[in-house]
Short mmCIF file of C-alpha atoms in Angstrom, two decimals:
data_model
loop_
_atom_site.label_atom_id
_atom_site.label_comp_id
_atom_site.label_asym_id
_atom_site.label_seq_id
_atom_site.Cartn_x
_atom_site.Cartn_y
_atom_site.Cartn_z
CA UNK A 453 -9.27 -15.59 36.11
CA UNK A 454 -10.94 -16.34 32.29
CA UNK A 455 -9.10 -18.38 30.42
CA UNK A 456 -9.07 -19.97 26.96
CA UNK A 457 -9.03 -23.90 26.68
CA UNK A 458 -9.52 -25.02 23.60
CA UNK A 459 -6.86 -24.10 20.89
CA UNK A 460 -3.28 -24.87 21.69
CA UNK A 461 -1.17 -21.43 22.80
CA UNK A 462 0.18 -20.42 19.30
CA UNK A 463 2.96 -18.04 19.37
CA UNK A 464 4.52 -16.94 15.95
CA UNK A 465 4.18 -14.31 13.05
CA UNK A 466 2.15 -12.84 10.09
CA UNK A 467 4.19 -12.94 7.06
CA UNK A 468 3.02 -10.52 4.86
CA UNK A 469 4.15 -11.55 1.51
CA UNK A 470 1.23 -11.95 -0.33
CA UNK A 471 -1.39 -9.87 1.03
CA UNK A 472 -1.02 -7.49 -1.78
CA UNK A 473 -2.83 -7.45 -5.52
CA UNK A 474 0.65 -7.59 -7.35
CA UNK A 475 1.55 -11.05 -5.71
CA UNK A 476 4.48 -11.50 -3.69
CA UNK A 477 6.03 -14.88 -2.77
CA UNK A 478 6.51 -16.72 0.86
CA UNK A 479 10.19 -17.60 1.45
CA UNK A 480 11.21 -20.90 2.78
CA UNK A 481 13.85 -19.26 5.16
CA UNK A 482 11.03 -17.18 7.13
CA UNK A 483 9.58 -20.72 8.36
CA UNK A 484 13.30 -21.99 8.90
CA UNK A 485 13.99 -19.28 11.40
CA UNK A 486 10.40 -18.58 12.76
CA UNK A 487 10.84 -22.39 14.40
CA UNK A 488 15.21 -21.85 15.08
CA UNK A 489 13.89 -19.07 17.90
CA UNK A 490 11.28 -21.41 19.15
CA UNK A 491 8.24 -20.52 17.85
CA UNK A 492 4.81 -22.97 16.53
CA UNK A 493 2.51 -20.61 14.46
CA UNK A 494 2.57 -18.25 11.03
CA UNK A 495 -0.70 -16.76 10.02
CA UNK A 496 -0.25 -16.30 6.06
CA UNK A 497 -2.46 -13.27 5.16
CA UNK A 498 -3.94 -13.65 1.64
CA UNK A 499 -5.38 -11.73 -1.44
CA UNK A 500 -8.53 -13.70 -3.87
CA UNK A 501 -6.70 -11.50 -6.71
CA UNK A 502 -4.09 -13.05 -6.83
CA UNK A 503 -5.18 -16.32 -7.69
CA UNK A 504 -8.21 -15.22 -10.42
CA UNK A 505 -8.51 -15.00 -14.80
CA UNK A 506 -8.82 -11.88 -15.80
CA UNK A 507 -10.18 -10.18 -12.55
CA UNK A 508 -12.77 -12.45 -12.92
CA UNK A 509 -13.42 -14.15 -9.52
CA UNK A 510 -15.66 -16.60 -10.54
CA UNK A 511 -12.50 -18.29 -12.14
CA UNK A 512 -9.57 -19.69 -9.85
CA UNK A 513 -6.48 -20.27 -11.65
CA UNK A 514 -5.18 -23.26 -9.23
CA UNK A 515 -2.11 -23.07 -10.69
CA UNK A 516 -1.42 -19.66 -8.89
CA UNK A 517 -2.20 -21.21 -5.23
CA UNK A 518 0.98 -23.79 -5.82
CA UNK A 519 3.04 -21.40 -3.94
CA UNK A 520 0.40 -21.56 -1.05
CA UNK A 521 0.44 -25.53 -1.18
CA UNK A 522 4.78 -24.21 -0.74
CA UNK A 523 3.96 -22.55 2.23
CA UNK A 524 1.72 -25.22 4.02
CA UNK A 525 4.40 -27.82 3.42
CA UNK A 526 6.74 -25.27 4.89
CA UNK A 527 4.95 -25.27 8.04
CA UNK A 528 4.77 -29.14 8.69
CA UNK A 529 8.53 -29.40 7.27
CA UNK A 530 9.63 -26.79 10.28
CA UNK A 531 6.97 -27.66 13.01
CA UNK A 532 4.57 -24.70 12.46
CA UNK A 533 0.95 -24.40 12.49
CA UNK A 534 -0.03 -22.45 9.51
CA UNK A 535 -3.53 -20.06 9.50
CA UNK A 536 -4.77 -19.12 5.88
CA UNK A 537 -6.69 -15.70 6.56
CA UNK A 538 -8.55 -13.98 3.44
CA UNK A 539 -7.58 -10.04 3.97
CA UNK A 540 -9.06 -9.54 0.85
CA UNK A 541 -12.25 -11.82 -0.36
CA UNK A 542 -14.29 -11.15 -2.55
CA UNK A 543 -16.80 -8.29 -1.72
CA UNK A 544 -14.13 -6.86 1.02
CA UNK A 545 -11.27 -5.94 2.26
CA UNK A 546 -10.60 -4.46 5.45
CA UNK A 547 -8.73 -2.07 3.72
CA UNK A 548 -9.77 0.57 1.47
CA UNK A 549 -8.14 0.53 -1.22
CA UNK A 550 -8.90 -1.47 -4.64
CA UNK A 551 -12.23 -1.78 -5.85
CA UNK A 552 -14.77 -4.70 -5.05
CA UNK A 553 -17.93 -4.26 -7.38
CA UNK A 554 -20.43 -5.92 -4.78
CA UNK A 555 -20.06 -6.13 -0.77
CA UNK A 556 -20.05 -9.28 0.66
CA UNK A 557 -22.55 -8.33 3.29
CA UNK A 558 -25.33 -7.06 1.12
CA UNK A 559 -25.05 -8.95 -2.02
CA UNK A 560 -25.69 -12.62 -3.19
CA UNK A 561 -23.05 -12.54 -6.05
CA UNK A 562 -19.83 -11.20 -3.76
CA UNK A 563 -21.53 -14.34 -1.33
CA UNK A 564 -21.47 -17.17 -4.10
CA UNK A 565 -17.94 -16.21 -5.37
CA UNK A 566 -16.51 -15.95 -1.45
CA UNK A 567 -18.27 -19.43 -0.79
CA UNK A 568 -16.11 -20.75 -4.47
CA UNK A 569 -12.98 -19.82 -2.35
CA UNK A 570 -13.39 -20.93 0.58
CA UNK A 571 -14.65 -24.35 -0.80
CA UNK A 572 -12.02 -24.50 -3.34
CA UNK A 573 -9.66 -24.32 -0.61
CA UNK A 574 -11.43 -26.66 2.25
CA UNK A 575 -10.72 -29.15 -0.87
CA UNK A 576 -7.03 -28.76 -1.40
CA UNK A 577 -6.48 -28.61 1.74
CA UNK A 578 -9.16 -31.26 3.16
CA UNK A 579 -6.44 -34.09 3.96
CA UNK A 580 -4.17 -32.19 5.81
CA UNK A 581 -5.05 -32.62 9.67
CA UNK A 582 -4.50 -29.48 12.70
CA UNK A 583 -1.57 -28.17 11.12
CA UNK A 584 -3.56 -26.04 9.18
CA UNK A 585 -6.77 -23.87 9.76
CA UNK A 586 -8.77 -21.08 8.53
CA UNK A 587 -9.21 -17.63 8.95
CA UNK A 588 -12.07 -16.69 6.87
CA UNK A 589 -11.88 -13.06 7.19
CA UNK A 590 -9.57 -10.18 8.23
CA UNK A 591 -11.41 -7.50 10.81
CA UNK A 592 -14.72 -7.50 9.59
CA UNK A 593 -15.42 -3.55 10.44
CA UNK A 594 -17.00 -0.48 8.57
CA UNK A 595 -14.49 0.63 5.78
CA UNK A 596 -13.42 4.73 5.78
CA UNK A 597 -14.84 6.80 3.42
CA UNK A 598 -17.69 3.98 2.92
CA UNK A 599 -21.16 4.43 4.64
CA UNK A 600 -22.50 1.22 5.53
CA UNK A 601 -20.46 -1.07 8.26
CA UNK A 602 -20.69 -4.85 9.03
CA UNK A 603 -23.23 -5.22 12.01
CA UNK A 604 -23.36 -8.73 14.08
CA UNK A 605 -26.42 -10.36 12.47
CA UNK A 606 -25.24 -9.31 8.52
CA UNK A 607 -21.70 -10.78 9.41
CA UNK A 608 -23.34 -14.19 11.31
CA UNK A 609 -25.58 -14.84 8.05
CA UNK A 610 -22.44 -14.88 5.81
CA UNK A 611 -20.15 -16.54 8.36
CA UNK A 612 -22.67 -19.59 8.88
CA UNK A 613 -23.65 -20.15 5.35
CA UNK A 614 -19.41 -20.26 4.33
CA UNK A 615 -18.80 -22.40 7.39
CA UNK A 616 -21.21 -24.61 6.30
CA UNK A 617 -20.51 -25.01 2.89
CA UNK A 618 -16.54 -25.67 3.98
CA UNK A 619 -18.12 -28.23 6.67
CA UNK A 620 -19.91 -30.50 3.61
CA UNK A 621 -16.30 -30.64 2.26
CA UNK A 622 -14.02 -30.71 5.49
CA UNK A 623 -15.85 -31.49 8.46
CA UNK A 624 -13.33 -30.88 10.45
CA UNK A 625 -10.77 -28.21 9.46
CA UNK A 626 -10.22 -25.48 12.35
CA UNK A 627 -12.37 -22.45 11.25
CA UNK A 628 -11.32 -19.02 12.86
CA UNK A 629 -13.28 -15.66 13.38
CA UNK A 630 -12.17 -12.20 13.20
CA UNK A 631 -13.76 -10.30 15.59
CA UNK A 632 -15.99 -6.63 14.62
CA UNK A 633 -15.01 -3.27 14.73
CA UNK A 634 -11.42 -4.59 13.05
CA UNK A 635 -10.82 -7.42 15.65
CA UNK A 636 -11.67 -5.66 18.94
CA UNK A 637 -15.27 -7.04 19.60
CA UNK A 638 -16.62 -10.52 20.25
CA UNK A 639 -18.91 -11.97 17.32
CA UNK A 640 -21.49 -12.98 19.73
CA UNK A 641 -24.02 -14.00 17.63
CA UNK A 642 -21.85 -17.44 16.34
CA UNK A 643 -21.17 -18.65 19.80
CA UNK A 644 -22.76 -21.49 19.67
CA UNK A 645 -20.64 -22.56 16.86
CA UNK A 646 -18.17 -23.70 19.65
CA UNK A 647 -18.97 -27.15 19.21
CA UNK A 648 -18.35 -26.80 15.63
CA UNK A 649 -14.60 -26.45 15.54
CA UNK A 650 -14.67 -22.95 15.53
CA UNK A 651 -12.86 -20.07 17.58
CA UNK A 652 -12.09 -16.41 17.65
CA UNK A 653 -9.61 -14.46 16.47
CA UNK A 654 -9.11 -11.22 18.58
CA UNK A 655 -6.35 -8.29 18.14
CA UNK A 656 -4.38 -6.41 20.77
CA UNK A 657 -3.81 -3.41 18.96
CA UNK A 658 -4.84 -0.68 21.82
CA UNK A 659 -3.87 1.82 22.33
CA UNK A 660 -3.82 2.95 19.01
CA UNK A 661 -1.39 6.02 19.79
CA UNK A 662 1.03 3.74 21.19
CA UNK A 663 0.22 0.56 18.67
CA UNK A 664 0.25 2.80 15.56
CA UNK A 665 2.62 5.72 16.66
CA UNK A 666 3.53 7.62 13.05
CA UNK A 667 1.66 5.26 10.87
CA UNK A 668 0.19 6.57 7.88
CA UNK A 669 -2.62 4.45 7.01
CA UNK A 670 -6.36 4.76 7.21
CA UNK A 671 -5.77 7.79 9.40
CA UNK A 672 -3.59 6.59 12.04
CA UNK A 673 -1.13 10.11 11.29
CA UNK A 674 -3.85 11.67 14.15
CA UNK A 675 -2.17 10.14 16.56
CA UNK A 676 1.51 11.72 15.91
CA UNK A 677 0.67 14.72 17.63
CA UNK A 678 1.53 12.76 20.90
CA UNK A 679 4.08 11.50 22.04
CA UNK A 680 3.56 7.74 23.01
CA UNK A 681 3.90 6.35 26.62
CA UNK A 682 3.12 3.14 28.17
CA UNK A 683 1.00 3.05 30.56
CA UNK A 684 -1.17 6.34 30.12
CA UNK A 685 -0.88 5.76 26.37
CA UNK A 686 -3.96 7.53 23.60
CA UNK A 687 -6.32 6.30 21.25
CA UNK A 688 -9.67 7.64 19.88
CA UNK A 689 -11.38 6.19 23.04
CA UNK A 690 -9.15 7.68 25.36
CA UNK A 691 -6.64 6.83 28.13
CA UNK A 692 -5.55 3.29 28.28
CA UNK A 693 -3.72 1.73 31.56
CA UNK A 694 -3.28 -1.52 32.25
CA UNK A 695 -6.34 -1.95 34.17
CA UNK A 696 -8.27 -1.12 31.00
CA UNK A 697 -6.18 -3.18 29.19
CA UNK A 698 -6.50 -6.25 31.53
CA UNK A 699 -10.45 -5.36 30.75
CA UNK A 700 -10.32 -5.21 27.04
CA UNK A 701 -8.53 -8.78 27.43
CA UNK A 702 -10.88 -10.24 30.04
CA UNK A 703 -14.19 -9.38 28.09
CA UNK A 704 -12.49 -11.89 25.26
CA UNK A 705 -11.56 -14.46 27.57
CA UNK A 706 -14.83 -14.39 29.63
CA UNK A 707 -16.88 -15.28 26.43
CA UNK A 708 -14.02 -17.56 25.35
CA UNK A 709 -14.23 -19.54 28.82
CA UNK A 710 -18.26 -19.29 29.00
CA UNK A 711 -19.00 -20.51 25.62
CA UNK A 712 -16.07 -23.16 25.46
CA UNK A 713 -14.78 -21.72 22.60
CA UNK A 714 -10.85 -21.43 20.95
CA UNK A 715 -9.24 -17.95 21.21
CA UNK A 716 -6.05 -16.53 19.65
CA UNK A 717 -4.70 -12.98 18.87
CA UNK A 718 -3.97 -12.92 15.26
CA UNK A 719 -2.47 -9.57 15.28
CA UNK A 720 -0.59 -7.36 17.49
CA UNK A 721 2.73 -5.13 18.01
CA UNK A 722 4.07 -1.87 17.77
CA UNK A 723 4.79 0.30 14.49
CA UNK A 724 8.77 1.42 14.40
CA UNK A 725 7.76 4.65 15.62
CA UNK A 726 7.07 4.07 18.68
CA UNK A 727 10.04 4.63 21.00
CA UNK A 728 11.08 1.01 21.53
CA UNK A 729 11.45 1.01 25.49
CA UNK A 730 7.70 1.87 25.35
CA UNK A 731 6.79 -0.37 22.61
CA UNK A 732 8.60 -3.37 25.11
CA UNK A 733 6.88 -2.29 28.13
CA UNK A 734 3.63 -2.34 26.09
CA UNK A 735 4.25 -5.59 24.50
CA UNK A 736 5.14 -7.31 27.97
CA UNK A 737 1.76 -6.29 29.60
CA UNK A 738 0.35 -7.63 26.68
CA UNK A 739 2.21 -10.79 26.72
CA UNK A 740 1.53 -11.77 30.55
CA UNK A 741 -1.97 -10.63 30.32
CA UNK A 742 -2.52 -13.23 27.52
CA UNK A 743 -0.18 -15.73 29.24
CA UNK A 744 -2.28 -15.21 32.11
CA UNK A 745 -5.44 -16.27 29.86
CA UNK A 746 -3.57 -19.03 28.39
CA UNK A 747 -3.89 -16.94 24.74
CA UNK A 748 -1.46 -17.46 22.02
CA UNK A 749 -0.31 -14.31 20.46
CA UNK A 750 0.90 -13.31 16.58
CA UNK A 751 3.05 -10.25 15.61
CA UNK A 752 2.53 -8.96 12.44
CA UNK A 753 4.96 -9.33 10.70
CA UNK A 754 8.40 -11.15 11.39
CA UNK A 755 10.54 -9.30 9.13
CA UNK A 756 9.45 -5.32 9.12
CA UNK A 757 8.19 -2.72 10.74
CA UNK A 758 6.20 -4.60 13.66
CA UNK A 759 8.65 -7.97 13.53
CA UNK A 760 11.84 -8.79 15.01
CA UNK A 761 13.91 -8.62 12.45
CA UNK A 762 14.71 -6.04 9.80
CA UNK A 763 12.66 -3.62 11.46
CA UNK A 764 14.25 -0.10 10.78
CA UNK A 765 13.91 0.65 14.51
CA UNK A 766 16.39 4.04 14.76
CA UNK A 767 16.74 3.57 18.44
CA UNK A 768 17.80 -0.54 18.84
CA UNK A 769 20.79 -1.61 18.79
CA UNK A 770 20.59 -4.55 16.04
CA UNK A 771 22.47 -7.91 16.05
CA UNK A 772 23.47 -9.22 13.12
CA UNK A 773 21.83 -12.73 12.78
CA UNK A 774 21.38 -15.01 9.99
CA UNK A 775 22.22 -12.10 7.31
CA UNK A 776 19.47 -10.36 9.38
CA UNK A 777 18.69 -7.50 11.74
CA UNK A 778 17.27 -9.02 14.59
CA UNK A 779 15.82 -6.71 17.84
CA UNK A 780 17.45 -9.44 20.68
CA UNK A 781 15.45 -7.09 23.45
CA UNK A 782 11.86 -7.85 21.37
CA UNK A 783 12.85 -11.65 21.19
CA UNK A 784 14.13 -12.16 24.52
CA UNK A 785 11.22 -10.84 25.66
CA UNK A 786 8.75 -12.57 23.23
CA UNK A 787 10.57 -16.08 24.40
CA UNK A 788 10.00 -15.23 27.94
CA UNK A 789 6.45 -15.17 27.61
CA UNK A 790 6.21 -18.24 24.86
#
């Protein structure tokens, strides 16, 4: 069987807070209770706006990335590992909404102002040892209702010229890659960056008609049409089992274990629509298979829709924890496979 050797197995949460233009602000007590269940990881999801003069992106405002500094002190103060992933740099987003004014994989100046980030933060953060790493991009993928996509080569060229321009500041900060098509395909074509401290970042997301179940963004309502099951479950590809699903994950850990390199899920779980005893027997396949492959896995979110707590489930029966919500049944079984 494939497995992963490189990163440690980190098992925790997205928290969400301030992937959004308007701000938002991490909370102390999400780290507190993250590590009281027994977890090691949060993957802090982040937005260049917020941190800019003016809209200007040429022009950080360091001030406004104090309440980051906040959150990476959380994370050694409660025993986490914390992941700083740009969801929206400049020149994309892997969403489509707000407006970029150049792409990021077609034009120098979106390149220049995504290198000022990402070397404006290698040097805050250059001191701090593996508690911290880097996600330099959310699910690189062609954006709906734009025409061009991001292909392998166009994505390596931009990858290797930021990860070398972090490298002359921090050689050695932990440096992780999204894969394609929004997380579901291997970036081949940096492979040999394995040596380099840097590893993939995968998503177990499929099937989307079980994953995404009465979402309504970027056109995942086509999928409420049918009723979710697990196994035998939709999505725009087809049928999904778990012998396709033991596939999807082996193709990841096959180029993880050929190349040497690090690989962790950085996203995965089920939307609150999905009838929760099929959202647990999904998650459990997915949790063993990646157990299996020695693969550390991240919910979205911790509190909401996809977390553990606070989730507005209509069919769990809640315990009241902490002045919280929390889905015992989704924990239990998250712990089992930690």
């Amino acid at each position: 069987m494939y497995k992963q050797t490189v990163l440690p197995r980190w098992q925790g949460f997205n928290l969400t807070h301030r992937i959004r233009q308007q701000g938002g602000a991490f909370e102390e007590e999400d780290f507190a209770l993250i590590s009281e269940l027994g977890f090691n990881y949060v993957r802090l999801p982040l937005n260049y706006k917020q941190w800019i003069s003016e809209g200007n992106w040429n022009r950080i405002d360091e001030e406004k990335l104090e309440s980051v500094d906040e959150a990476v002190r959380w994370g050694e103060k409660h025993g986490l590992h914390v992941n700083l992933c740009f969801h929206r740099g400049p020149g994309y987003s892997s969403s489509a909404s707000g407006h970029e004014p150049y792409r990021l994989f077609s034009d120098e100046e979106a390149l220049q102002a995504f290198l000022l980030h990402w070397t404006t933060f290698a040097r805050r953060y250059r001191d701090i040892g593996d508690r911290l790493s880097f996600t330099l991009l959310n699910e690189p993928r062609s954006i709906p209702g734009r025409p061009v996509g991001v292909g392998h080569a166009e994505h390596a060229v931009v990858m290797r010229t930021t990860i070398q321009a972090i490298r002359q500041v921090d050689p050695v900060r932990w440096i992780l890659l999204d894969g394609l098509d929004a997380g579901q395909v291997p970036p081949t074509d940096l492979f040999d960056l394995a040596t380099d401290r840097v590893a993939m970042s995968m998503r177990a997301y499929q099937p989307g008609g079980v994953t995404h179940y009465g979402a309504d963004w970027d056109g995942n309502d086509r999928y409420d049409h049918i009723p979710p099951v697990w196994p035998g479950g939709v999505s725009l590809d087809g049928v999904w089992d778990r012998e396709r699903l033991t596939t999807y994950l082996d193709v990841w850990a096959a180029f993880a274990q050929s190349c040497g390199m690090g690989l962790h899920c950085g996203e995965s779980g089920c939307y609150n629509r999905t009838p929760h005893p099929v959202a647990l027997a999904w998650l459990e396949d997915v949790l063993r298979l990646m157990r299996e492959r020695n693969v550390g896995v991240s919910l979205w979110n911790f509190r909401g829709e996809f977390g553990i707590l606070d989730s507005g489930r209509r069919d769990v029966a809640y315990e009241d924890w902490h002045g919280h919500q929390l889905d015992r049944k989704m924990y239990e079984l998250l712990k089992a496979y930690r």
